[in-house]
Short mmCIF file of C-alpha atoms and ligand atoms in Angstrom, two decimals:
data_model
loop_
_atom_site.label_atom_id
_atom_site.label_comp_id
_atom_site.label_asym_id
_atom_site.label_seq_id
_atom_site.Cartn_x
_atom_site.Cartn_y
_atom_site.Cartn_z
CA UNK A 1 0.00 0.00 0.00
CA UNK A 2 1.23 3.49 -0.88
CA UNK A 3 0.80 6.20 1.71
CA UNK A 4 0.80 9.91 0.92
CA UNK A 5 2.36 11.79 3.83
CA UNK A 6 1.39 15.44 4.19
CA UNK A 7 2.95 18.13 6.37
CA UNK A 8 0.81 21.22 5.80
CA UNK A 9 1.86 24.67 6.96
CA UNK A 10 -0.07 27.89 6.46
CA UNK A 11 1.56 28.70 3.10
CA UNK A 12 3.51 25.52 2.37
CA UNK A 13 2.83 21.81 2.08
CA UNK A 14 5.53 19.14 2.13
CA UNK A 15 4.64 15.72 0.80
CA UNK A 16 6.12 12.25 0.39
CA UNK A 17 4.72 9.14 -1.25
CA UNK A 18 5.96 6.06 0.60
CA UNK A 19 5.47 2.39 -0.16
CA UNK A 20 4.41 1.17 3.29
CA UNK A 21 5.27 -2.50 2.81
CA UNK A 22 8.83 -1.99 1.53
CA UNK A 23 9.22 1.35 3.36
CA UNK A 24 10.67 2.97 0.24
CA UNK A 25 10.29 6.57 -0.75
CA UNK A 26 8.70 6.95 -4.20
CA UNK A 27 8.47 10.74 -4.51
CA UNK A 28 8.72 13.87 -2.42
CA UNK A 29 8.52 17.60 -2.77
CA UNK A 30 6.96 20.78 -1.54
CA UNK A 31 4.30 23.31 -2.50
CA UNK A 32 5.29 26.80 -1.37
CA UNK A 33 3.77 30.28 -1.46
CA UNK A 34 0.23 28.84 -1.27
CA UNK A 35 -2.25 31.72 -1.30
CA UNK A 36 0.32 34.22 -2.61
CA UNK A 37 1.15 32.61 -5.95
CA UNK A 38 2.56 29.12 -5.82
CA UNK A 39 5.84 27.27 -6.31
CA UNK A 40 5.92 23.52 -6.85
CA UNK A 41 8.80 21.10 -6.44
CA UNK A 42 8.54 17.42 -7.34
CA UNK A 43 11.31 14.87 -6.82
CA UNK A 44 10.45 11.37 -8.02
CA UNK A 45 12.82 8.78 -6.58
CA UNK A 46 12.47 6.21 -9.37
CA UNK A 47 15.18 5.87 -12.00
CA UNK A 48 14.53 7.62 -15.32
CA UNK A 49 12.03 10.09 -13.86
CA UNK A 50 12.74 13.78 -14.04
CA UNK A 51 12.71 16.16 -11.08
CA UNK A 52 10.65 19.32 -11.23
CA UNK A 53 12.59 22.15 -9.67
CA UNK A 54 10.49 24.99 -8.20
CA UNK A 55 8.08 25.86 -11.03
CA UNK A 56 5.32 28.44 -10.72
CA UNK A 57 1.88 26.86 -10.33
CA UNK A 58 -1.08 28.95 -9.22
CA UNK A 59 -2.23 27.66 -5.82
CA UNK A 60 -4.81 29.99 -4.27
CA UNK A 61 -5.59 27.41 -1.55
CA UNK A 62 -4.35 24.07 -0.20
CA UNK A 63 -6.87 22.35 -2.52
CA UNK A 64 -4.93 23.36 -5.64
CA UNK A 65 -1.69 22.39 -3.89
CA UNK A 66 -2.93 18.83 -3.20
CA UNK A 67 -4.33 18.54 -6.73
CA UNK A 68 -0.95 19.65 -8.15
CA UNK A 69 0.78 16.95 -6.07
CA UNK A 70 -1.66 14.25 -7.23
CA UNK A 71 -1.33 15.30 -10.89
CA UNK A 72 2.46 15.01 -10.64
CA UNK A 73 2.30 11.59 -8.95
CA UNK A 74 0.13 10.10 -11.75
CA UNK A 75 1.78 12.02 -14.60
CA UNK A 76 2.25 9.56 -17.53
CA UNK A 77 5.89 10.62 -18.03
CA UNK A 78 7.31 11.50 -14.63
CA UNK A 79 4.70 10.06 -12.28
CA UNK A 80 5.49 7.17 -9.92
CA UNK A 81 2.03 5.55 -9.84
CA UNK A 82 -0.31 4.67 -12.68
CA UNK A 83 -3.52 5.78 -10.98
CA UNK A 84 -4.88 7.29 -7.80
CA UNK A 85 -6.17 3.85 -6.81
CA UNK A 86 -2.62 2.98 -5.79
CA UNK A 87 -2.74 5.50 -2.93
CA UNK A 88 -4.17 3.54 0.00
CA UNK A 89 -4.31 6.30 2.60
CA UNK A 90 -3.06 9.74 3.62
CA UNK A 91 -1.08 10.43 6.79
CA UNK A 92 -0.95 13.97 8.20
CA UNK A 93 1.45 15.58 10.58
CA UNK A 94 -0.62 17.43 13.17
CA UNK A 95 1.36 19.55 15.60
CA UNK A 96 -0.79 19.83 18.73
CA UNK A 97 -2.82 16.90 20.02
CA UNK A 98 -3.25 18.37 23.51
CA UNK A 99 -4.16 15.87 26.25
CA UNK A 100 -6.54 14.09 23.92
CA UNK A 101 -4.09 12.25 21.71
CA UNK A 102 -1.46 9.92 23.12
CA UNK A 103 -1.60 7.96 19.85
CA UNK A 104 -2.18 8.56 16.17
CA UNK A 105 -5.81 8.58 15.13
CA UNK A 106 -7.97 7.71 12.09
CA UNK A 107 -9.49 10.98 10.94
CA UNK A 108 -13.26 11.20 11.36
CA UNK A 109 -15.59 13.98 12.49
CA UNK A 110 -14.73 13.39 16.15
CA UNK A 111 -10.99 13.52 15.46
CA UNK A 112 -11.38 16.75 13.48
CA UNK A 113 -13.45 18.29 16.28
CA UNK A 114 -10.73 17.32 18.79
CA UNK A 115 -7.97 18.81 16.60
CA UNK A 116 -10.06 22.00 16.39
CA UNK A 117 -10.38 22.04 20.18
CA UNK A 118 -6.57 22.05 20.34
CA UNK A 119 -6.31 25.21 18.18
CA UNK A 120 -5.98 27.55 21.19
CA UNK A 121 -2.97 25.44 22.28
CA UNK A 122 -1.43 25.35 18.79
CA UNK A 123 -2.74 28.49 17.07
CA UNK A 124 0.17 28.70 14.61
CA UNK A 125 0.06 25.11 13.39
CA UNK A 126 -3.24 23.27 13.89
CA UNK A 127 -5.33 25.49 11.57
CA UNK A 128 -2.81 24.87 8.75
CA UNK A 129 -2.75 21.12 9.47
CA UNK A 130 -6.55 21.13 9.23
CA UNK A 131 -6.37 22.91 5.88
CA UNK A 132 -4.22 20.02 4.62
CA UNK A 133 -6.76 17.48 5.90
CA UNK A 134 -9.68 19.37 4.37
CA UNK A 135 -7.91 19.68 1.01
CA UNK A 136 -7.24 15.91 0.93
CA UNK A 137 -10.87 15.19 1.87
CA UNK A 138 -11.94 17.36 -1.04
CA UNK A 139 -9.53 15.91 -3.60
CA UNK A 140 -9.66 12.27 -2.37
CA UNK A 141 -12.98 11.81 -0.53
CA UNK A 142 -12.71 8.01 -0.51
CA UNK A 143 -9.21 7.72 1.02
CA UNK A 144 -8.81 7.02 4.73
CA UNK A 145 -6.71 9.62 6.53
CA UNK A 146 -4.70 9.44 9.74
CA UNK A 147 -3.46 12.22 12.04
CA UNK A 148 -0.04 11.74 13.65
CA UNK A 149 0.65 14.20 16.47
CA UNK A 150 3.93 15.89 17.39
CA UNK A 151 2.84 15.86 21.01
CA UNK A 152 1.73 12.21 21.27
CA UNK A 153 5.09 10.60 22.11
CA UNK A 154 5.51 12.84 25.16
CA UNK A 155 2.16 11.89 26.69
CA UNK A 156 4.03 9.32 28.82
CA UNK A 157 5.70 12.07 30.88
CA UNK A 158 4.87 11.88 34.60
CA UNK A 159 3.00 14.78 36.24
CA UNK A 160 6.16 16.07 37.95
CA UNK A 161 7.63 16.64 34.47
CA UNK A 162 4.59 18.00 32.68
CA UNK A 163 3.06 20.22 35.38
CA UNK A 164 4.02 23.85 35.76
CA UNK A 165 4.18 25.13 39.32
CA UNK A 166 1.28 27.55 38.85
CA UNK A 167 -2.25 27.31 40.33
CA UNK A 168 -3.48 23.77 39.68
CA UNK A 169 -6.80 25.01 38.32
CA UNK A 170 -5.02 26.22 35.15
CA UNK A 171 -4.05 22.63 34.46
CA UNK A 172 -7.46 21.23 35.42
CA UNK A 173 -9.62 23.83 33.71
CA UNK A 174 -7.41 25.17 30.93
CA UNK A 175 -5.06 22.29 30.04
CA UNK A 176 -1.97 24.37 30.81
CA UNK A 177 0.93 21.89 31.02
CA UNK A 178 4.06 20.79 29.20
CA UNK A 179 3.18 18.88 26.03
CA UNK A 180 6.47 18.75 24.12
CA UNK A 181 6.94 18.58 20.35
CA UNK A 182 9.06 16.86 17.67
CA UNK A 183 7.57 13.70 19.21
CA UNK A 184 7.53 11.75 15.95
CA UNK A 185 11.25 12.45 15.53
CA UNK A 186 12.10 11.62 19.15
CA UNK A 187 10.12 8.38 18.85
CA UNK A 188 11.90 7.40 15.63
CA UNK A 189 15.47 8.12 16.74
CA UNK A 190 15.03 6.72 20.26
CA UNK A 191 13.60 3.54 18.70
CA UNK A 192 16.51 3.26 16.25
CA UNK A 193 18.95 3.92 19.09
CA UNK A 194 17.47 1.05 21.11
CA UNK A 195 17.94 -1.19 18.03
CA UNK A 196 21.56 -0.04 17.71
CA UNK A 197 22.14 -0.76 21.40
CA UNK A 198 21.03 -4.36 20.72
CA UNK A 199 17.48 -4.06 22.13
CA UNK A 200 18.34 -4.11 25.84
CA UNK A 201 15.44 -4.59 28.28
CA UNK A 202 16.20 -1.22 29.89
CA UNK A 203 17.61 1.92 28.32
CA UNK A 204 18.19 5.58 29.19
CA UNK A 205 18.56 7.75 26.11
CA UNK A 206 18.83 11.50 25.55
CA UNK A 207 17.65 12.54 22.08
CA UNK A 208 18.89 15.90 20.77
CA UNK A 209 16.71 17.08 17.87
CA UNK A 210 18.71 20.12 16.76
CA UNK A 211 17.42 21.99 13.74
CA UNK A 212 15.78 25.29 13.07
CA UNK A 213 13.59 24.33 16.02
CA UNK A 214 15.36 22.30 18.69
CA UNK A 215 14.30 20.08 21.56
CA UNK A 216 15.77 17.39 23.79
CA UNK A 217 13.95 14.43 25.24
CA UNK A 218 14.81 12.02 28.02
CA UNK A 219 13.61 8.51 27.15
CA UNK A 220 13.51 5.62 29.62
CA UNK A 221 12.84 2.19 28.10
CA UNK A 222 11.66 3.86 24.89
CA UNK A 223 9.21 6.23 26.60
CA UNK A 224 9.55 9.99 26.91
CA UNK A 225 9.80 11.05 30.55
CA UNK A 226 10.73 14.68 29.93
CA UNK A 227 11.31 17.11 27.10
CA UNK A 228 12.44 20.70 26.74
CA UNK A 229 9.52 22.23 24.83
CA UNK A 230 6.41 23.07 26.80
CA UNK A 231 2.84 24.17 26.22
CA UNK A 232 4.19 25.53 22.93
CA UNK A 233 7.33 24.98 20.82
CA UNK A 234 8.68 28.31 22.11
CA UNK A 235 10.01 26.79 25.33
CA UNK A 236 13.29 25.11 26.17
CA UNK A 237 16.46 25.70 24.15
CA UNK A 238 17.31 28.88 22.26
CA UNK A 239 16.58 28.14 18.58
CA UNK A 240 16.96 29.75 15.14
CA UNK A 241 14.55 32.60 15.91
CA UNK A 242 12.90 31.40 19.15
CA UNK A 243 14.11 32.49 22.56
CA UNK A 244 13.54 29.24 24.44
CA UNK A 245 13.05 29.61 28.20
CA UNK A 246 13.20 33.12 29.60
CA UNK A 247 12.13 34.74 32.85
CA UNK A 248 8.43 35.55 32.20
CA UNK A 249 8.82 38.91 33.94
CA UNK A 250 10.76 40.09 30.87
CA UNK A 251 7.41 40.25 29.04
CA UNK A 252 5.97 42.79 31.47
CA UNK A 253 9.23 44.73 31.78
CA UNK A 254 9.67 45.23 28.03
CA UNK A 255 6.03 45.83 27.26
CA UNK A 256 5.98 48.54 29.96
CA UNK A 257 9.10 50.17 28.53
CA UNK A 258 8.17 50.00 24.85
CA UNK A 259 4.38 49.73 24.86
CA UNK A 260 4.35 46.31 23.22
CA UNK A 261 1.18 44.27 23.42
CA UNK A 262 1.43 40.70 24.69
CA UNK A 263 0.95 39.49 21.12
CA UNK A 264 3.85 41.64 19.92
CA UNK A 265 6.08 40.37 22.72
CA UNK A 266 5.33 36.74 21.85
CA UNK A 267 6.02 37.54 18.20
CA UNK A 268 9.44 38.92 19.20
CA UNK A 269 10.17 35.76 21.22
CA UNK A 270 9.04 33.49 18.36
CA UNK A 271 10.45 35.26 15.32
CA UNK A 272 13.12 37.76 16.36
CA UNK A 273 15.01 35.98 19.12
CA UNK A 274 17.23 32.90 19.45
CA UNK A 275 20.60 32.72 17.71
CA UNK A 276 19.37 35.25 15.14
CA UNK A 277 18.94 37.86 17.88
CA UNK A 278 22.18 37.10 19.70
CA UNK A 279 24.27 37.09 16.52
CA UNK A 280 22.37 39.66 14.44
CA UNK A 281 23.75 37.59 11.57
CA UNK A 282 21.31 34.76 10.78
CA UNK A 283 19.03 32.11 12.20
CA UNK A 284 20.83 29.52 10.08
CA UNK A 285 23.63 27.61 11.79
CA UNK A 286 25.69 27.34 8.59
CA UNK A 287 25.71 31.14 8.29
CA UNK A 288 26.71 31.48 11.93
CA UNK A 289 29.58 29.03 11.56
CA UNK A 290 30.73 30.78 8.41
CA UNK A 291 30.57 34.21 10.07
CA UNK A 292 32.45 33.01 13.14
CA UNK A 293 35.05 30.73 11.58
CA UNK A 294 35.84 32.64 8.41
CA UNK A 295 35.08 36.23 9.34
CA UNK A 296 35.85 36.29 13.07
CA UNK A 297 32.35 37.49 13.94
CA UNK A 298 32.27 37.39 17.76
CA UNK A 299 28.51 37.74 18.07
CA UNK A 300 28.00 34.75 15.79
CA UNK A 301 30.36 32.77 18.04
CA UNK A 302 28.50 34.02 21.12
CA UNK A 303 25.22 32.74 19.66
CA UNK A 304 26.81 29.35 18.93
CA UNK A 305 28.37 29.22 22.43
CA UNK A 306 24.99 29.98 24.02
CA UNK A 307 23.31 27.22 22.00
CA UNK A 308 26.00 24.63 22.81
CA UNK A 309 25.94 25.62 26.49
CA UNK A 310 22.17 25.27 26.84
CA UNK A 311 22.08 21.88 25.08
CA UNK A 312 24.95 20.66 27.31
CA UNK A 313 23.09 21.89 30.42
CA UNK A 314 19.96 19.95 29.47
CA UNK A 315 22.01 16.82 28.76
CA UNK A 316 23.33 17.05 32.33
CA UNK A 317 19.83 17.70 33.67
CA UNK A 318 18.34 14.72 31.85
CA UNK A 319 21.15 12.41 32.93
CA UNK A 320 20.27 13.43 36.49
CA UNK A 321 16.54 13.04 35.85
CA UNK A 322 17.03 9.48 34.57
CA UNK A 323 19.74 8.53 37.10
CA UNK A 324 22.22 7.86 34.30
CA UNK A 325 22.41 7.70 30.55
CA UNK A 326 23.29 4.88 28.15
CA UNK A 327 23.24 6.84 24.91
CA UNK A 328 22.95 10.32 23.45
CA UNK A 329 21.50 10.74 19.94
CA UNK A 330 22.00 13.73 17.65
CA UNK A 331 19.45 14.29 14.88
CA UNK A 332 17.82 16.90 12.54
CA UNK A 333 19.59 19.52 10.37
CA UNK A 334 22.25 20.66 12.84
CA UNK A 335 22.46 17.42 14.81
CA UNK A 336 23.01 15.32 11.68
CA UNK A 337 25.25 17.71 9.74
CA UNK A 338 27.24 19.65 12.31
CA UNK A 339 30.18 17.66 13.69
CA UNK A 340 31.64 20.83 15.22
CA UNK A 341 28.33 21.48 17.00
CA UNK A 342 28.26 17.91 18.35
CA UNK A 343 31.86 18.18 19.54
CA UNK A 344 31.24 21.57 21.19
CA UNK A 345 28.12 20.31 23.00
CA UNK A 346 29.89 17.22 24.34
CA UNK A 347 33.00 19.14 25.39
CA UNK A 348 33.59 18.72 29.10
CA UNK A 349 31.11 15.86 29.44
CA UNK A 350 33.87 13.27 29.98
CA UNK A 351 33.10 13.50 33.72
CA UNK A 352 29.86 11.63 32.96
CA UNK A 353 31.48 9.15 30.59
CA UNK A 354 30.92 10.91 27.24
CA UNK A 355 33.94 10.69 24.94
CA UNK A 356 33.60 11.72 21.29
CA UNK A 357 35.92 10.11 18.71
CA UNK A 358 37.11 12.96 16.49
CA UNK A 359 37.54 10.75 13.41
CA UNK A 360 34.12 9.05 13.72
CA UNK A 361 32.44 12.39 14.43
CA UNK A 362 33.58 13.76 11.06
CA UNK A 363 32.55 10.69 9.07
CA UNK A 364 29.20 10.87 7.28
CA UNK A 365 26.45 8.27 7.41
CA UNK A 366 22.71 8.14 8.08
CA UNK A 367 23.37 6.26 11.30
CA UNK A 368 26.69 6.02 13.06
CA UNK A 369 28.43 5.80 16.39
CA UNK A 370 30.62 8.83 17.09
CA UNK A 371 31.84 8.00 20.61
CA UNK A 372 35.11 6.22 21.37
CA UNK A 373 35.12 2.49 22.12
CA UNK A 374 35.84 3.20 25.80
CA UNK A 375 33.15 5.90 26.14
CA UNK A 376 30.75 4.81 28.91
CA UNK A 377 27.92 6.63 27.15
CA UNK A 378 27.43 5.76 23.48
CA UNK A 379 26.87 8.76 21.22
CA UNK A 380 25.08 8.27 17.89
CA UNK A 381 24.10 10.36 14.91
CA UNK A 382 20.78 9.06 13.58
CA UNK A 383 19.05 10.73 10.63
CA UNK A 384 15.45 11.35 11.63
CA UNK A 385 12.58 10.17 9.44
CA UNK A 386 9.29 11.64 10.62
CA UNK A 387 7.58 10.89 7.30
CA UNK A 388 8.34 7.17 7.60
CA UNK A 389 6.89 7.15 11.12
CA UNK A 390 3.74 8.85 9.81
CA UNK A 391 3.51 6.32 6.96
CA UNK A 392 3.97 3.43 9.43
CA UNK A 393 1.26 4.65 11.80
CA UNK A 394 -1.09 5.38 8.90
CA UNK A 395 -0.56 1.91 7.44
CA UNK A 396 -1.03 0.27 10.86
CA UNK A 397 -4.27 2.12 11.60
CA UNK A 398 -5.70 1.70 8.11
CA UNK A 399 -4.95 -2.03 7.96
CA UNK A 400 -5.63 -2.40 11.73
CA UNK A 401 -2.41 -4.30 12.31
P1 AMP Y 1 16.06 21.45 10.17
O1 AMP Y 1 15.14 22.40 10.86
O2 AMP Y 1 16.15 20.11 10.82
O3 AMP Y 1 15.82 21.37 8.68
O4 AMP Y 1 17.54 22.08 10.32
C1 AMP Y 1 17.88 23.31 9.74
C2 AMP Y 1 19.21 23.79 10.34
O5 AMP Y 1 20.21 22.81 10.06
C3 AMP Y 1 19.69 25.11 9.75
O6 AMP Y 1 20.08 26.00 10.79
C4 AMP Y 1 20.92 24.69 8.96
O7 AMP Y 1 21.88 25.68 8.95
C5 AMP Y 1 21.41 23.48 9.73
N1 AMP Y 1 22.32 22.70 8.90
C6 AMP Y 1 22.03 22.03 7.78
N2 AMP Y 1 23.16 21.51 7.25
C7 AMP Y 1 24.17 21.88 8.06
C8 AMP Y 1 25.59 21.69 8.06
N3 AMP Y 1 26.17 21.00 7.09
N4 AMP Y 1 26.32 22.20 9.09
C9 AMP Y 1 25.71 22.88 10.07
N5 AMP Y 1 24.39 23.13 10.11
C10 AMP Y 1 23.63 22.64 9.13
#
């Protein structure tokens, strides 16, 4: 069965077509600038098929975007399937599942209503995810669809990890708590790490998902027991443009001084903070490394130092929270591609048995061990694959395996 995996944002839509039985990728791409024009990229993965590099296609809504994707997939020349009948189901990434979803879910009216109820918790993402679902319903009314939630994997956290120390009624009445995000990625890489460790009965793993958005998770026996993001993906580590944790009083202090509304303050923390703000160079780690290493830009180095320091601090915290650590995993854009970042984060962690092998750290592979043979804690780089996880869950729910 072929599964179409959709990750819909407000003006973009990433897609992959995956053969669920063989777990092979057949095609992928992205629709961008939806609603303000439209750019379409299509990358078939079969030999002899031609890639479509960012062409203009008018996409006033997500409906046209999905239709453009489907047309490309069945195109007689460069398509990868002969008809729509080959698509068995659609799997959607949905960012916020609130307290309601500890698992992926077949999409029906009740599921849609529950995703809508989570909009106040995920105002930036859930409405866009719903637009993707609605567009697929319109273009493929007969296909079963599944929602896979970024928050679901972290639903195993104990109350001491997910509760904020604020009046309890805000948790009871308003669902204010830590939810955590990147759950599909944390689930995938922690699962692969357990495989690479030889499937021990017990395991303590710290997963470092370091990309444009970054989060760490502490996983005991394959279950998340804590994670750095909170009610929203703004919390935890400093990120590309997000501040991560700050003293909440800063909101009142700055809004008093500059007359910002709460909405404007949150916008600053989401879009104008993080390593972009500290460096005043870029939110992109490659730009920061270039500015620091090749142009001696001290602010870019400061931003990198801050990022490495905060990740290292959380690694220490999670080792303490779990009473030890067997393995640390690096994943996502920076985690997979930045050996210098990995080395800088792990610097000084030999006291807890973390020793990086310089040679292994600079080798490239989708999955590899980068710690020395005598390192007490194993350190891995594992390329994340959220789309495969979504395809797996979709296939499982649709075939009820
Ligand atoms: P993601 O959000 O997972 O796509 O990650 C995006 C981030 O990964 C950006 O900040 C990129 O600069 C960073 N990244 C990608 N490739 C590299 C690389 N070779 N070295 C350092 N950072 C990289």
